[in-house]
Short mmCIF file of C-alpha atoms in Angstrom, two decimals:
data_model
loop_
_atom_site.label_atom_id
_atom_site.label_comp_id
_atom_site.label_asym_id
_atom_site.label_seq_id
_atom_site.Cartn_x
_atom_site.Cartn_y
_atom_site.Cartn_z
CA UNK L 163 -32.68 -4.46 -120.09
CA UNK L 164 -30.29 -1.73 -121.28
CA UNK L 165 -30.47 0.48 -118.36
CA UNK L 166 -29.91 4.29 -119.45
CA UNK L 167 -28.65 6.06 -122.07
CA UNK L 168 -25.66 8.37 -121.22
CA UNK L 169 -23.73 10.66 -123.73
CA UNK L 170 -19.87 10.99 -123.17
CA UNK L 171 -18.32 14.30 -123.32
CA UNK L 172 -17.19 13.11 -127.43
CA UNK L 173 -20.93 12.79 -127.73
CA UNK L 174 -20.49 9.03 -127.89
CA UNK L 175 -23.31 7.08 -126.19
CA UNK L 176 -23.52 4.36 -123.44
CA UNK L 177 -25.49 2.03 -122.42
CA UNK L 178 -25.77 -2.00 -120.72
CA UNK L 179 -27.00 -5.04 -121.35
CA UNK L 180 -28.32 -6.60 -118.35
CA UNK L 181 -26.51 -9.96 -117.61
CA UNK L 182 -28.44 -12.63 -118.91
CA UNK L 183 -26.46 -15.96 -117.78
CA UNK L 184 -26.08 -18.77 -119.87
CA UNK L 185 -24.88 -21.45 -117.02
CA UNK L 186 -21.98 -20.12 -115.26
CA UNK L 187 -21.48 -17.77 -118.25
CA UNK L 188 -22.77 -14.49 -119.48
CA UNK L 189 -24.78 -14.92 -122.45
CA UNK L 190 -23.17 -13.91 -125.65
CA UNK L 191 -23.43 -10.13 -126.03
CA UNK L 192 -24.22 -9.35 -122.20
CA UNK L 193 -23.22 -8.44 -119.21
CA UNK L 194 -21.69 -5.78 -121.26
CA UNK L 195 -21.38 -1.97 -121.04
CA UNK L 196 -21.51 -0.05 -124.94
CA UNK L 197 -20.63 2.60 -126.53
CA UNK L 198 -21.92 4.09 -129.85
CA UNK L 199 -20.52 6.60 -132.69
CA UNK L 200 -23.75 8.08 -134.11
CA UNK L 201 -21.79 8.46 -137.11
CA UNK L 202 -21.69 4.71 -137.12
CA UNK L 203 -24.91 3.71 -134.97
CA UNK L 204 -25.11 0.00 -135.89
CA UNK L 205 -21.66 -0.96 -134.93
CA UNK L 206 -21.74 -0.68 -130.81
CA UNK L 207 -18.73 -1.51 -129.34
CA UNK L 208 -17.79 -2.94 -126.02
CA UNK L 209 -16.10 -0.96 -123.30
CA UNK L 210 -15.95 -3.57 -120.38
CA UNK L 211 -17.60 -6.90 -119.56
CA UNK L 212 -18.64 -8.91 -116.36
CA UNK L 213 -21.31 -6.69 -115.89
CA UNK L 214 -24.88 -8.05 -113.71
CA UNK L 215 -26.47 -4.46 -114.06
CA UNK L 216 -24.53 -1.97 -115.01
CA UNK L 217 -27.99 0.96 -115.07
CA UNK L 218 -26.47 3.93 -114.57
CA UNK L 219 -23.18 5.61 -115.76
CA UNK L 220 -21.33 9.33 -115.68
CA UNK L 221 -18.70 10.50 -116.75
CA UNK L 222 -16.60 12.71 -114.30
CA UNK L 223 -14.28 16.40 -114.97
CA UNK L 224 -11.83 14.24 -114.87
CA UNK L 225 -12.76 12.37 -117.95
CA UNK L 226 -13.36 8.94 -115.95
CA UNK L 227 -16.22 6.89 -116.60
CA UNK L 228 -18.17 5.36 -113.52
CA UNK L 229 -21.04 2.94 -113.44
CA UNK L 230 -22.94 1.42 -110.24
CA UNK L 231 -23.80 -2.31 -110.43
CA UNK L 232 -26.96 -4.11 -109.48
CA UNK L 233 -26.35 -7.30 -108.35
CA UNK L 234 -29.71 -9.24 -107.72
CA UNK L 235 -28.86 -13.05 -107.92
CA UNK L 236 -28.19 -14.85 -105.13
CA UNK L 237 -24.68 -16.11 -104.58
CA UNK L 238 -23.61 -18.36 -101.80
CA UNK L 239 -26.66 -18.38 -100.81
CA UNK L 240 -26.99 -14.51 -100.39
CA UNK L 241 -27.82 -11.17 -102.21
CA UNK L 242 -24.31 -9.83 -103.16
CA UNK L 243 -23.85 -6.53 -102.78
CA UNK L 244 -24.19 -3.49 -105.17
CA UNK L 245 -21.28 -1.73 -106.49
CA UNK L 246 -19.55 1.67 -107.84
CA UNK L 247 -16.94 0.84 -110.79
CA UNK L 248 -14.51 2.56 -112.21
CA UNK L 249 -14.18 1.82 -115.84
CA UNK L 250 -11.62 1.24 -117.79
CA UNK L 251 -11.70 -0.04 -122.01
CA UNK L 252 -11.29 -3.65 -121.63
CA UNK L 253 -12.27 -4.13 -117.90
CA UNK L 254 -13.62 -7.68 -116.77
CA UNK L 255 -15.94 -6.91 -113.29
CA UNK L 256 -16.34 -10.78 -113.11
CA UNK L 257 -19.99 -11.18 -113.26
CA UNK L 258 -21.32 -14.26 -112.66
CA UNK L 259 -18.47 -16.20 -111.21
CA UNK L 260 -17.73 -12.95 -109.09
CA UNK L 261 -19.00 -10.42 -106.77
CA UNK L 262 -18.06 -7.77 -104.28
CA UNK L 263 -14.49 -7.82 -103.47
CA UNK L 264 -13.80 -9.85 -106.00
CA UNK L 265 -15.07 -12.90 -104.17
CA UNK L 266 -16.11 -15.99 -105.81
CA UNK L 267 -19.13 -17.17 -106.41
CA UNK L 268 -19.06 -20.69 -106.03
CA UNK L 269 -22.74 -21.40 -107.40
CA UNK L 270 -21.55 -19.83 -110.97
CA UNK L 271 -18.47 -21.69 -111.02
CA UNK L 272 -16.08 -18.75 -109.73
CA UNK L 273 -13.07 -19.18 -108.25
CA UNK L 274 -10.22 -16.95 -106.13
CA UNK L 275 -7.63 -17.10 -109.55
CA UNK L 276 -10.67 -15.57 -111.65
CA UNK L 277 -11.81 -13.42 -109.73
CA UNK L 278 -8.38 -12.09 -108.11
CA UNK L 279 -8.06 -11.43 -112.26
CA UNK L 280 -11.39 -9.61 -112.36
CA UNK L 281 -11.30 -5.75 -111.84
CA UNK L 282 -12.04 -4.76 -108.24
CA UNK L 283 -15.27 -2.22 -107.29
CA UNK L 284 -14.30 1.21 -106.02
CA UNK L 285 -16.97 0.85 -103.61
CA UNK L 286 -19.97 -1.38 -102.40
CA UNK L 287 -23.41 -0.86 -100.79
CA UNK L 288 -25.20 -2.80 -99.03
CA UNK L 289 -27.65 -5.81 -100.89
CA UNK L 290 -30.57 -4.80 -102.37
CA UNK L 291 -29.74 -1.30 -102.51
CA UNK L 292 -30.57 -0.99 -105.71
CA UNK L 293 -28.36 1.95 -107.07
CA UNK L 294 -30.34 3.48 -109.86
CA UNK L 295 -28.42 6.89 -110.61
CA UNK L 296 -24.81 7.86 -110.55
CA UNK L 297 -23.47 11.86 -111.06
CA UNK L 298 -20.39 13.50 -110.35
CA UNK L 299 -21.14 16.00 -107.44
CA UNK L 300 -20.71 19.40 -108.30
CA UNK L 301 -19.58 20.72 -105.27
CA UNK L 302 -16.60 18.21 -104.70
CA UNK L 303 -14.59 16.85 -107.66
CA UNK L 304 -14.04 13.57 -106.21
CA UNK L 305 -17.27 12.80 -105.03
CA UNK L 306 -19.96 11.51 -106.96
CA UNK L 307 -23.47 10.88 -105.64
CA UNK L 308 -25.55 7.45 -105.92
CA UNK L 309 -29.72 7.53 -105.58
CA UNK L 310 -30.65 4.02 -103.93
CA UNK L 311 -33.57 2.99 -104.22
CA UNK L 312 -34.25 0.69 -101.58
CA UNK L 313 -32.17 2.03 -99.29
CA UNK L 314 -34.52 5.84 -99.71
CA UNK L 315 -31.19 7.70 -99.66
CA UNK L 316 -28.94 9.34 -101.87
CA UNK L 317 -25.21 8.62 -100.77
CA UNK L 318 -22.11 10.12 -101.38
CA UNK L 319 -19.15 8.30 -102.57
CA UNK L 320 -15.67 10.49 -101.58
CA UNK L 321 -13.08 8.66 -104.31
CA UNK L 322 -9.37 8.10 -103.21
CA UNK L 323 -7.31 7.40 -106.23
CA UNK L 324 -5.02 3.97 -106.15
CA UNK L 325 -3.05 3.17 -108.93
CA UNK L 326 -5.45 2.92 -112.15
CA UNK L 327 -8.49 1.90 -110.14
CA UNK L 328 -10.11 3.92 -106.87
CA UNK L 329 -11.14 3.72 -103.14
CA UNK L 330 -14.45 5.29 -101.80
CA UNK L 331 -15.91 6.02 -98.39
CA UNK L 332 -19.71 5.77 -98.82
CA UNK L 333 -22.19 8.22 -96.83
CA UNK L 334 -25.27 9.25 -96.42
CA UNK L 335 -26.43 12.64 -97.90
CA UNK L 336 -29.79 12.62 -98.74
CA UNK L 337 -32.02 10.73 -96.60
CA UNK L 338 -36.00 10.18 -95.74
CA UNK L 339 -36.76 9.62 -99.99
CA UNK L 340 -39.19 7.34 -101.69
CA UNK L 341 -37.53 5.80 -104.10
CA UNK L 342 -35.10 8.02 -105.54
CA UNK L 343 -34.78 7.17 -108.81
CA UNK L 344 -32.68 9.62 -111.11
CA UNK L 345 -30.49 12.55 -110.66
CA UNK L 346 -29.65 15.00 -113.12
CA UNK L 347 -26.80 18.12 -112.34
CA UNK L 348 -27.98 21.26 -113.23
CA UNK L 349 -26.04 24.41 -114.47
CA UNK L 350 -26.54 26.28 -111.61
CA UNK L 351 -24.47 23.48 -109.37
CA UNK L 352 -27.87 22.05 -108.29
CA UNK L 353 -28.94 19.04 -108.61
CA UNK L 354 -32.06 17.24 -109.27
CA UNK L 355 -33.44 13.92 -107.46
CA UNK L 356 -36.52 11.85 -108.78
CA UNK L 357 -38.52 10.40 -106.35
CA UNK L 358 -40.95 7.43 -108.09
CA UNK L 359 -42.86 6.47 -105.22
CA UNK L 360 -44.52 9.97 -104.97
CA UNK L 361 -44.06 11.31 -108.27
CA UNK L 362 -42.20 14.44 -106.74
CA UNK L 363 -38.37 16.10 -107.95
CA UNK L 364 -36.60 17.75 -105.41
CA UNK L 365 -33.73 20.63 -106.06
CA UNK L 366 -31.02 19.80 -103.71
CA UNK L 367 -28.23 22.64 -103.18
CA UNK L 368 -24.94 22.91 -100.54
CA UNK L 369 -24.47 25.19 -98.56
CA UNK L 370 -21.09 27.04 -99.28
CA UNK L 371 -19.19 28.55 -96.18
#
């Protein structure tokens, strides 16, 4: 799987590749988020690694990348849960010795020197969210919103900045959905949410006071 296709403000492109494990390893070439020239299309090159499910990416005013993780093997014995990154070129998230808070998984092999070496989520939702979308809000520069699709909400992440990585306080701010499945900012500050279960898009809009 290769998730979706975002284009960076350079007009670069980015997408995934799902993590495919080969024992306690990613398989060679994934787990990986991409980026491509389209002046040179067949030479992708990495951007970070340690990646379950990286779907969904944006790319803030700011100029910093995010991506939400889906994390859908069991570790421990339980569903890990899903995560907002904040990339940076070269990052390791630690997928599949590590999840979370960079905790190990001891199933894959991880350990607390790995993944204490692995680059730490900004936030996390709960298991089997299934985070599908990811835009920068554009009411709030440091808030970006998430559509889960299990969860039949669309949260909002407010970002702290720490160091070279982030905090964020996840809430609610779209609930009652179906699925919501992909959201799209519009010029007007609006912003679209795709609901799959009924085949319906909503325009969403903030009151200003």
């Amino acid at each position: 799987s290769n998730g979706t296709l975002t284009v960076t403000p350079e007009g670069n492109l980015l997408f995934e590749t799902s993590g495919a494990r080969q024992g306690n390893a990613a398989a060679a070439g994934s787990g990986t988020l991409w980026h491509v020239d389209p002046a040179d299309p067949t030479n992708p090159q990495p951007i970070a690694t340690g990646l379950k499910g990286a779907y969904a990416h944006t790319v803030d005013a700011a100029n910093r990348l995010w991506t939400i993780e889906i994390g859908d093997d069991l570790v421990n014995g339980a569903a890990p849960p899903d995560e907002l990154n904040l990339v940076e070129l070269g990052a390791d998230f630690g997928w599949p010795q590590c999840f979370g808070q960079q905790e190990a998984a001891a199933n894959y092999g991880g350990t607390a020197e790995r993944c204490q070496n692995s680059r730490a989520p900004v936030a996390l939702f709960a298991a089997r969210s299934t985070p599908t979308s990811v835009v920068a809000s554009p009411w709030d520069a440091d808030t970006l919103l998430v559509a889960l699709w299990l969860q039949a909400t669309v949260a909002q992440v407010t970002i702290t900045a720490a160091g070279d990585n982030a905090t964020g306080v996840v809430e609610p701010f779209v609930t009652g959905l179906k699925n919501p499945q992909h959201l799209l900012v519009l010029a007007d500050n609006t912003v679209l949410v795709s609901e799959f279960a009924t085949g319906t898009i909503y325009q969403i809009s903030k009151e200003i006071n």
